[in-house]
CSV table of C-alpha atoms in Angstrom, one decimal:
chain,number,residue,atom,x,y,z
A,190,MET,CA,70.5,-1.5,107.3
A,191,LYS,CA,71.9,1.6,105.5
A,192,ILE,CA,71.0,5.1,106.7
A,193,VAL,CA,71.4,7.8,104.1
A,194,VAL,CA,71.1,11.3,105.4
A,195,ARG,CA,70.2,14.0,102.9
A,196,VAL,CA,69.4,17.7,103.3
A,197,GLU,CA,67.2,19.7,101.0
A,198,LEU,CA,68.4,23.3,100.3
A,199,VAL,CA,65.9,25.9,99.1
A,200,THR,CA,67.1,29.3,97.9
A,201,ASP,CA,65.3,32.6,98.4
A,202,TRP,CA,64.1,32.4,94.8
A,203,GLY,CA,62.7,28.9,95.1
A,204,GLU,CA,65.3,26.7,93.6
A,205,LYS,CA,65.7,23.3,95.4
A,206,ARG,CA,68.5,20.8,95.5
A,207,SER,CA,69.3,17.8,97.6
A,208,VAL,CA,72.7,17.2,99.1
A,209,GLU,CA,73.8,13.9,100.7
A,210,VAL,CA,75.3,14.6,104.1
A,211,GLY,CA,76.5,11.1,105.0
A,212,ARG,CA,75.8,7.4,105.3
A,213,VAL,CA,75.8,5.0,108.2
A,214,ASP,CA,75.9,1.2,107.8
A,215,ARG,CA,74.2,-0.9,110.4
A,216,PRO,CA,74.1,-4.6,109.2
A,217,SER,CA,71.5,-6.6,111.1
A,218,GLN,CA,73.7,-9.7,111.1
A,219,THR,CA,76.4,-8.0,113.1
A,220,LEU,CA,74.3,-5.6,115.2
A,221,GLY,CA,75.4,-5.3,118.8
A,222,PRO,CA,74.8,-3.1,121.8
A,223,ASP,CA,77.5,-0.7,120.6
A,224,ASP,CA,75.7,-0.3,117.2
A,225,VAL,CA,72.3,0.7,118.4
A,226,GLY,CA,71.4,4.1,117.0
A,227,LEU,CA,74.1,6.6,116.1
A,228,THR,CA,77.4,6.7,117.9
A,229,LEU,CA,79.1,9.9,119.0
A,230,ASP,CA,81.6,9.6,116.1
A,231,ASP,CA,78.7,9.2,113.7
A,232,GLY,CA,77.0,12.3,115.1
A,233,LYS,CA,80.1,14.4,114.9
A,234,ARG,CA,80.8,13.3,111.3
A,235,LEU,CA,77.2,14.0,110.2
A,236,LEU,CA,77.1,17.4,112.0
A,237,HIS,CA,80.4,18.4,110.4
A,238,SER,CA,79.2,17.4,106.9
A,239,LEU,CA,75.8,19.1,107.4
A,240,GLN,CA,77.6,22.3,108.6
A,241,ARG,CA,79.9,22.2,105.5
A,242,SER,CA,76.9,21.9,103.2
A,243,VAL,CA,75.0,24.7,104.9
A,244,VAL,CA,78.0,27.1,104.8
A,245,HIS,CA,78.7,26.3,101.1
A,246,ALA,CA,75.1,26.9,100.2
A,247,GLN,CA,75.0,30.2,102.1
A,248,ALA,CA,78.2,31.4,100.5
A,249,GLU,CA,77.0,30.5,97.0
A,250,GLU,CA,73.6,32.3,97.6
A,251,ILE,CA,75.3,35.4,98.9
A,252,ASP,CA,77.7,35.5,96.0
A,253,GLU,CA,74.9,35.2,93.4
A,254,LEU,CA,72.8,38.0,95.1
A,255,SER,CA,75.9,40.2,95.3
A,256,ARG,CA,76.6,39.9,91.6
A,257,ILE,CA,73.3,41.6,90.6
A,258,CYS,CA,73.8,45.4,90.2
A,259,ARG,CA,71.1,47.3,92.0
A,260,GLY,CA,71.4,50.1,89.5
A,261,CYS,CA,71.3,48.6,86.1
A,262,HIS,CA,70.4,45.0,87.2
A,263,ARG,CA,73.2,43.4,85.1
A,264,ARG,CA,75.3,40.5,86.3
A,265,THR,CA,78.8,41.7,87.3
A,266,PRO,CA,81.9,39.5,86.6
A,267,ILE,CA,84.1,37.7,89.1
A,268,LYS,CA,87.8,38.7,89.4
A,269,ASP,CA,89.0,35.6,91.2
A,270,TYR,CA,88.3,33.1,94.0
A,271,ARG,CA,90.1,32.5,97.3
A,272,GLN,CA,89.8,29.9,99.9
A,273,ARG,CA,88.6,31.0,103.3
A,274,LYS,CA,88.3,29.0,106.5
A,275,VAL,CA,85.9,29.6,109.4
A,276,ASP,CA,85.8,27.7,112.7
A,277,THR,CA,82.3,26.8,113.8
A,278,VAL,CA,80.9,24.8,116.7
A,279,PHE,CA,80.5,21.9,114.3
A,280,GLY,CA,84.0,22.0,112.8
A,281,THR,CA,86.2,24.0,110.5
A,282,VAL,CA,84.7,24.7,107.1
A,283,THR,CA,86.6,25.8,104.0
A,284,PHE,CA,84.6,27.6,101.3
A,285,ARG,CA,85.3,29.7,98.2
A,286,SER,CA,85.2,33.5,98.7
A,287,PRO,CA,85.1,35.3,95.3
A,288,ARG,CA,86.1,38.9,94.6
A,289,ILE,CA,83.3,40.5,92.5
A,290,ILE,CA,83.9,43.5,90.2
A,291,THR,CA,81.4,46.1,91.3
A,292,CYS,CA,79.4,48.2,88.8
A,293,ASP,CA,80.0,51.9,88.6
A,294,CYS,CA,76.3,52.6,89.0
A,295,ASP,CA,76.0,50.4,92.1
A,296,PRO,CA,75.9,52.3,95.5
A,297,PRO,CA,77.6,53.1,97.8
A,298,PHE,CA,80.9,53.2,95.9
A,299,PHE,CA,79.8,54.0,92.3
A,300,LEU,CA,83.2,52.6,91.2
A,301,THR,CA,84.5,49.6,89.3
A,302,MET,CA,86.5,47.8,92.0
A,303,PRO,CA,86.9,44.3,93.4
A,304,LEU,CA,84.7,43.5,96.5
A,305,ARG,CA,84.4,40.5,98.7
A,306,PRO,CA,80.8,40.1,99.7
A,307,LEU,CA,81.5,37.5,102.3
A,308,ARG,CA,84.0,39.5,104.3
A,309,PRO,CA,81.5,41.5,106.4
A,310,ILE,CA,79.5,38.3,107.0
A,311,VAL,CA,82.5,36.3,108.2
A,312,PRO,CA,84.8,39.0,109.6
A,313,GLU,CA,86.8,36.6,111.8
A,314,ARG,CA,88.0,33.0,111.5
A,315,ALA,CA,85.6,31.9,114.1
A,316,THR,CA,81.8,32.3,114.5
A,317,PRO,CA,80.6,34.3,117.5
A,318,GLU,CA,78.8,31.2,118.9
A,319,LEU,CA,82.1,29.3,119.0
A,320,GLN,CA,83.9,32.2,120.6
A,321,ALA,CA,81.3,32.5,123.3
A,322,LEU,CA,81.4,28.7,123.9
A,323,GLN,CA,85.1,28.6,124.2
A,324,ALA,CA,85.2,31.6,126.5
A,325,ARG,CA,82.5,30.1,128.7
A,326,LEU,CA,84.4,26.8,129.0
A,327,ALA,CA,87.8,28.6,129.5
A,328,ALA,CA,86.2,30.7,132.3
A,329,GLN,CA,85.3,27.5,134.3
A,330,MET,CA,88.3,25.2,133.6
A,331,SER,CA,91.9,25.3,132.3
A,332,TYR,CA,92.5,26.0,128.6
A,333,ARG,CA,93.8,22.4,128.0
A,334,GLN,CA,90.7,20.9,129.7
A,335,ALA,CA,88.4,23.1,127.6
A,336,ALA,CA,90.1,22.0,124.4
A,337,ALA,CA,89.9,18.4,125.4
A,338,MET,CA,86.2,18.6,126.3
A,339,MET,CA,85.4,20.3,123.0
A,340,ARG,CA,87.3,17.6,121.0
A,341,GLU,CA,85.5,15.0,122.9
A,342,PHE,CA,81.9,16.1,122.1
A,343,LEU,CA,82.2,18.4,119.0
A,344,PRO,CA,83.6,17.7,115.5
A,345,ILE,CA,86.5,20.1,115.8
A,346,GLY,CA,90.0,19.4,114.6
A,347,ASP,CA,93.3,19.3,116.5
A,348,LYS,CA,94.2,22.8,115.4
A,349,VAL,CA,91.7,24.2,117.9
A,350,ASN,CA,94.1,23.5,120.8
A,351,HIS,CA,94.6,25.2,124.2
A,352,GLY,CA,96.6,28.0,122.7
A,353,THR,CA,93.8,28.9,120.3
A,354,ILE,CA,91.2,28.8,123.1
A,355,ARG,CA,93.4,31.0,125.3
A,356,ASN,CA,94.0,33.6,122.6
A,357,ARG,CA,90.3,33.8,121.7
A,358,THR,CA,89.2,33.9,125.3
A,359,LEU,CA,91.5,36.8,126.0
A,360,ARG,CA,90.2,38.6,122.9
A,361,VAL,CA,86.7,38.1,124.2
A,362,GLY,CA,87.8,39.5,127.6
A,363,ALA,CA,89.2,42.6,125.8
A,364,ARG,CA,85.9,43.1,124.0
A,365,ILE,CA,83.9,42.8,127.3
A,366,ASP,CA,86.3,45.1,129.0
A,367,LYS,CA,85.3,47.9,126.6
A,368,VAL,CA,81.6,47.4,126.9
A,369,VAL,CA,79.7,49.7,129.2
A,370,VAL,CA,77.9,47.8,132.0
A,371,PRO,CA,74.3,47.2,131.0
A,372,GLN,CA,71.6,48.6,133.2
A,373,THR,CA,69.8,46.1,135.4
A,374,VAL,CA,66.0,46.3,135.4
A,375,VAL,CA,65.0,47.0,139.0
A,376,PRO,CA,61.3,46.6,140.0
A,377,LEU,CA,61.6,49.5,142.5
A,378,ASN,CA,62.2,53.2,142.0
A,379,SER,CA,65.9,53.5,141.1
A,380,ALA,CA,66.3,56.8,143.1
A,381,SER,CA,65.0,55.2,146.3
A,382,THR,CA,66.6,51.8,146.0
A,383,ASN,CA,69.2,50.9,148.6
A,384,TRP,CA,72.2,49.3,146.9
A,385,THR,CA,75.0,47.5,148.7
A,386,MET,CA,78.5,47.0,147.3
A,387,ALA,CA,80.9,44.7,149.0
A,388,ILE,CA,84.6,44.9,147.9
A,389,ASP,CA,87.4,42.6,148.7
A,390,GLY,CA,90.8,41.7,147.2
A,391,GLY,CA,92.5,38.5,146.3
A,392,PHE,CA,96.1,37.7,145.3
A,393,VAL,CA,97.1,35.8,142.1
A,394,HIS,CA,100.4,34.1,141.5
A,395,GLY,CA,102.2,36.4,139.1
A,396,ARG,CA,104.6,35.7,136.4
A,397,SER,CA,107.3,38.2,135.5
A,398,ARG,CA,110.7,38.3,133.9
A,399,GLY,CA,112.6,39.1,137.0
A,400,GLY,CA,110.9,36.5,139.1
A,401,SER,CA,107.5,35.4,140.4
A,402,GLY,CA,105.4,37.8,142.5
A,403,ASN,CA,101.8,38.1,143.4
A,404,PHE,CA,99.5,40.9,142.4
A,405,GLU,CA,96.0,41.8,143.6
A,406,LEU,CA,92.7,41.3,141.9
A,407,LEU,CA,89.9,43.6,143.1
A,408,VAL,CA,86.6,41.6,143.4
A,409,GLY,CA,83.2,42.7,144.5
A,410,ARG,CA,79.5,42.2,144.3
A,411,LEU,CA,76.7,44.8,143.9
A,412,LYS,CA,73.2,44.0,144.8
A,413,ALA,CA,69.8,45.5,145.7
A,414,PRO,CA,66.4,44.1,146.9
A,415,GLY,CA,64.7,42.6,143.9
A,416,ALA,CA,67.7,42.7,141.6
A,417,LYS,CA,70.2,40.0,140.6
A,418,PRO,CA,73.6,40.5,142.2
A,419,TYR,CA,76.2,41.7,139.9
A,420,VAL,CA,79.8,40.4,140.2
A,421,PHE,CA,82.8,42.5,139.0
A,422,ALA,CA,86.6,42.1,139.1
A,423,TRP,CA,89.7,43.7,137.7
A,424,VAL,CA,93.4,44.2,138.2
A,425,ARG,CA,94.0,47.8,139.3
A,426,GLY,CA,96.9,48.4,137.0
A,427,GLU,CA,94.8,47.3,134.0
A,428,VAL,CA,92.1,50.0,134.4
A,429,GLU,CA,92.5,53.7,134.2
A,430,SER,CA,90.7,54.5,137.5
A,431,THR,CA,89.2,52.2,140.0
A,432,VAL,CA,87.0,55.0,141.4
A,433,ASP,CA,85.7,55.9,137.9
A,434,ARG,CA,85.0,52.2,137.2
A,435,ILE,CA,83.1,51.7,140.4
A,436,SER,CA,81.1,54.9,140.0
A,437,THR,CA,80.1,54.0,136.5
A,438,LEU,CA,79.2,50.5,137.6
A,439,ALA,CA,76.9,51.8,140.4
A,440,MET,CA,75.2,54.4,138.2
A,441,THR,CA,74.5,52.1,135.3
A,442,GLN,CA,73.3,49.3,137.4
A,443,SER,CA,71.1,51.5,139.6
A,444,GLY,CA,69.9,53.7,136.8
A,445,ALA,CA,70.5,56.8,138.9
A,446,SER,CA,73.2,59.5,138.8
A,447,ARG,CA,73.3,59.6,142.6
A,448,PRO,CA,72.4,56.1,143.8
A,449,ARG,CA,71.9,55.3,147.5
A,450,LEU,CA,75.0,53.2,147.9
A,451,THR,CA,76.4,51.4,151.0
A,452,VAL,CA,80.0,50.3,150.6
A,453,ILE,CA,81.3,47.5,152.8
A,454,THR,CA,85.1,46.9,153.0
A,455,ASP,CA,87.5,45.1,155.3
A,456,GLY,CA,89.3,48.3,156.1
A,457,ALA,CA,92.4,47.6,154.2
A,458,ASN,CA,94.5,50.6,153.3
A,459,SER,CA,94.1,50.0,149.5
A,460,LEU,CA,90.3,50.1,149.8
A,461,GLN,CA,89.8,53.1,152.1
A,462,HIS,CA,90.1,55.8,149.5
A,463,ILE,CA,87.5,54.3,147.1
A,464,TYR,CA,84.3,55.3,148.8
A,465,ARG,CA,85.8,58.7,149.7
A,466,GLN,CA,86.4,59.6,146.1
A,467,LEU,CA,83.1,58.6,144.6
A,468,PRO,CA,81.2,61.5,142.9
A,469,PHE,CA,78.1,60.8,145.1
A,470,PRO,CA,77.7,60.3,148.8
A,471,THR,CA,78.0,56.8,150.2
A,472,ARG,CA,77.6,55.0,153.5
A,473,PRO,CA,80.8,53.2,154.4
A,474,ILE,CA,80.7,50.2,156.7
A,475,LEU,CA,83.6,48.4,158.2
A,476,ASP,CA,83.2,44.7,157.9
A,477,TRP,CA,81.9,43.2,161.1
A,478,PHE,CA,83.8,39.9,160.6
A,479,HIS,CA,87.2,41.5,160.6
A,480,VAL,CA,86.3,43.6,163.7
A,481,SER,CA,85.0,40.4,165.5
A,482,MET,CA,88.1,38.3,164.5
A,483,ARG,CA,90.5,41.0,165.9
A,484,VAL,CA,88.6,41.0,169.2
A,485,ARG,CA,88.6,37.2,169.2
A,486,TYR,CA,92.4,37.2,168.8
A,487,LEU,CA,92.8,39.5,171.8
A,488,GLU,CA,90.5,37.2,173.8
A,489,GLN,CA,92.6,34.2,172.9
A,490,ILE,CA,95.8,35.9,174.0
A,491,ALA,CA,94.2,36.8,177.3
A,492,GLY,CA,92.8,33.4,177.8
A,493,GLY,CA,96.1,31.7,177.0
A,494,LEU,CA,98.1,33.6,179.7
A,495,LEU,CA,100.1,31.1,181.8
A,496,ALA,CA,99.5,32.5,185.3
A,497,ARG,CA,101.8,31.1,188.0
A,498,THR,CA,101.5,33.6,190.8
A,499,ASP,CA,98.6,35.3,192.5
A,500,THR,CA,99.3,38.6,190.8
A,501,GLU,CA,99.3,37.0,187.4
A,502,ARG,CA,96.1,35.1,188.1
A,503,ILE,CA,94.3,38.3,189.2
A,504,THR,CA,95.7,40.1,186.1
A,505,LYS,CA,94.5,37.4,183.8
A,506,ARG,CA,91.0,37.4,185.4
A,507,LEU,CA,90.7,41.2,184.9
A,508,LEU,CA,92.0,41.1,181.3
A,509,ILE,CA,89.5,38.4,180.4
A,510,GLY,CA,86.7,40.4,182.0
A,511,LEU,CA,87.6,43.6,180.2
A,512,LEU,CA,87.9,41.8,176.8
A,513,GLY,CA,84.9,39.6,177.3
A,514,ARG,CA,82.4,42.3,176.6
A,515,LEU,CA,84.5,44.3,174.1
A,516,ARG,CA,82.9,42.6,171.0
A,517,TRP,CA,79.4,43.6,172.2
A,518,CYS,CA,80.5,47.2,172.6
A,519,PHE,CA,81.3,47.3,168.9
A,520,TRP,CA,78.1,45.3,168.1
A,521,HIS,CA,75.9,48.0,169.7
A,522,ALA,CA,78.1,50.9,168.5
A,523,ASN,CA,79.2,51.9,172.1
A,524,LEU,CA,82.6,53.1,170.9
A,525,GLU,CA,83.4,55.2,174.0
A,526,LYS,CA,82.9,52.2,176.3
A,527,ALA,CA,85.0,50.0,173.9
A,528,GLU,CA,87.8,52.5,173.8
A,529,ASP,CA,87.7,52.8,177.6
A,530,ARG,CA,88.0,49.1,178.0
A,531,MET,CA,90.9,48.9,175.5
A,532,ARG,CA,92.8,51.6,177.3
A,533,GLN,CA,92.4,49.8,180.6
A,534,VAL,CA,93.8,46.6,179.0
A,535,LEU,CA,96.8,48.6,177.7
A,536,MET,CA,97.3,50.1,181.2
A,537,PHE,CA,97.4,46.6,182.8
A,538,CYS,CA,99.8,45.4,180.1
A,539,ARG,CA,102.2,48.1,181.0
A,540,ILE,CA,101.9,48.5,184.8
A,541,VAL,CA,101.7,44.8,185.8
A,542,VAL,CA,105.1,43.4,186.6
A,543,ALA,CA,105.2,39.9,185.3
A,544,GLU,CA,106.9,37.3,187.5
A,545,THR,CA,107.4,34.7,184.8
A,546,PRO,CA,109.0,35.1,181.3
A,547,LYS,CA,106.0,33.5,179.4
A,548,PHE,CA,103.5,35.7,181.1
A,549,GLU,CA,105.6,38.8,180.2
A,550,ASN,CA,105.9,37.8,176.6
A,551,SER,CA,102.1,37.3,176.4
A,552,LEU,CA,101.5,40.7,177.9
A,553,LYS,CA,103.8,42.3,175.3
A,554,GLN,CA,102.0,40.4,172.5
A,555,LEU,CA,98.7,41.6,173.8
A,556,ASP,CA,100.0,45.2,174.0
A,557,TYR,CA,101.2,45.0,170.4
A,558,ARG,CA,98.0,43.5,169.0
A,559,LEU,CA,95.9,46.0,170.9
A,560,ARG,CA,97.8,49.0,169.6
A,561,GLU,CA,97.5,47.5,166.1
A,562,PHE,CA,93.8,47.3,166.7
A,563,PHE,CA,93.7,50.9,167.8
A,564,ASP,CA,95.4,52.0,164.5
A,565,TYR,CA,93.0,49.8,162.5
A,566,LEU,CA,90.0,51.6,164.1
A,567,GLN,CA,91.6,55.0,163.7
A,568,ASN,CA,92.2,54.5,160.0
A,569,ASN,CA,88.6,53.5,159.5
A,570,ARG,CA,87.1,56.0,161.9
A,571,GLY,CA,83.4,56.7,161.0
A,572,THR,CA,82.8,53.3,159.4
A,573,THR,CA,81.9,51.4,162.5
A,574,ILE,CA,78.1,51.4,163.0
A,575,ASN,CA,75.4,49.8,165.1
A,576,TYR,CA,75.8,46.3,163.6
A,577,GLY,CA,73.1,44.8,165.8
A,578,LYS,CA,70.5,47.2,164.6
A,579,LEU,CA,71.5,46.8,161.0
A,580,HIS,CA,71.5,43.0,161.3
A,581,ARG,CA,68.1,42.9,162.8
A,582,ALA,CA,66.8,45.0,159.9
A,583,GLY,CA,68.0,42.3,157.5
A,584,GLN,CA,70.8,44.4,155.9
A,585,PRO,CA,74.3,43.1,155.2
A,586,ILE,CA,77.1,44.0,157.7
A,587,SER,CA,80.0,42.0,156.3
A,588,THR,CA,81.9,41.4,153.1
A,589,ALA,CA,80.7,37.8,153.0
A,590,MET,CA,79.2,38.3,149.5
A,591,ALA,CA,82.4,39.8,148.3
A,592,GLU,CA,84.5,36.9,149.7
A,593,SER,CA,82.1,34.5,148.0
A,594,ALA,CA,82.7,36.4,144.7
A,595,VAL,CA,86.5,36.0,145.3
A,596,ASN,CA,85.9,32.2,145.5
A,597,GLN,CA,83.8,32.3,142.3
A,598,VAL,CA,86.0,34.5,140.2
A,599,LEU,CA,89.5,34.0,141.5
A,600,ASN,CA,90.0,30.9,143.7
A,601,GLN,CA,88.2,28.3,141.6
A,602,ARG,CA,89.8,29.3,138.4
A,603,MET,CA,93.2,30.9,139.2
A,604,CYS,CA,94.4,29.9,142.7
A,605,LYS,CA,93.1,27.0,144.7
A,606,ARG,CA,92.0,24.5,142.1
A,607,GLN,CA,94.3,25.7,139.3
A,608,GLN,CA,97.9,26.4,140.4
A,609,MET,CA,99.0,28.6,137.5
A,610,ARG,CA,101.0,31.7,137.2
A,611,TRP,CA,99.4,34.7,135.4
A,612,THR,CA,100.4,38.0,133.9
A,613,PRO,CA,98.3,40.9,135.2
A,614,ARG,CA,96.8,41.4,131.7
A,615,GLY,CA,95.8,37.8,131.3
A,616,ALA,CA,94.3,37.5,134.7
A,617,HIS,CA,92.4,40.8,134.1
A,618,LEU,CA,90.9,39.7,130.8
A,619,LEU,CA,90.0,36.2,132.1
A,620,ALA,CA,88.3,37.8,135.1
A,621,GLN,CA,86.1,39.8,132.7
A,622,VAL,CA,85.0,36.7,131.0
A,623,ARG,CA,84.4,34.8,134.2
A,624,CYS,CA,82.3,37.7,135.6
A,625,ALA,CA,80.2,37.8,132.4
A,626,VAL,CA,79.6,34.0,132.7
A,627,ILE,CA,78.6,34.3,136.4
A,628,ASN,CA,76.3,37.3,135.6
A,629,GLY,CA,74.8,35.5,132.6
A,630,ASP,CA,75.4,38.4,130.2
A,631,LEU,CA,78.3,37.0,128.1
A,632,THR,CA,76.3,36.7,124.9
A,633,ALA,CA,74.7,40.1,125.4
A,634,LYS,CA,78.0,41.8,125.8
A,635,LEU,CA,79.5,40.1,122.7
A,636,ARG,CA,76.7,41.5,120.6
A,637,GLU,CA,77.5,45.0,121.5
């Protein structure tokens, strides 16, 4: 059996012509399991041939239409032809791009000059669909893996390698970085909708001339009841102002100039000033997980005291009793009682005379960690709330959704699974692409 594939092309003025795309031989005498239907190589070859025929026909049709003067309706001459290449999803296609001499009565120039009619239609060497596909793949796997996967399933040449995909992905990230965040359609009144923003940071292995260092990538998630969560990320040094970017993000997503926003952070020094400098009032919340883990560390130190004497045993029992209910003081926002218990623990650490060296070292460690906890709470004063009440109301009290965004944006692509070293600019642009893929608006942003 011989399969002949032809395509019929019909112009806008009704002319028809048939073009042979390809042939496939399937002799019945030698037909085996591997020859049933079309193979992957046959499909790639036919798709590439079909793409070439379609692009050539489109180029010829545009050239013919562009040669007709809209003023005097005469046929203008062609100055010369040049070869032009464009990378598509189904392979690289080379076609002729003529330079047409415009008529002096043809708007908008009203001059006799050479003009390329195909340049505005094919402004780049790759179609937007291919750029979006390469960026989507590069956001989920390494550049080499993305290039290998595309060569496996699509009729693209070896010239589209990992370097090409990296450069195009970063250019897509630069385009996305300049696009204003699209507004999310919220089924509730935007002025009365409660929005929650959780912010966290992650570190990426840096690459610099003087050596390798790490830099921080700010990652977060913004959500509201009835709206799809929106993931964002950027390197601070690559944006003009983190505060302006967050305020713009909150206002465009909520559709209100003064949204009702709750900001949840882990209390790090680099995140404290963000909610304080926003142009609208916010409700800051200190992450419950970090508070609970610090209390848990104090409990572990007290529980691990090696008491040898009666004095040390009594001290250990008192410390465990004081720290045992400390977490619930923070849970129910009883800060005065929590501070009182912490001061009693500090007093015991300083007045008790330890009789063994290990017990003394543990008391010093407990004293140091407790004073560090005091400083942590002092730096985040006003952000500890009634976590139990808020949790029973079904509202978030931790940065768990931000930490999951860190795993989605950063860890799976740049850190844990892919041990690579990045420049701040490269990590920032790739983060824009990955966030657009996660949010599902990559194609929409590339159209703007």
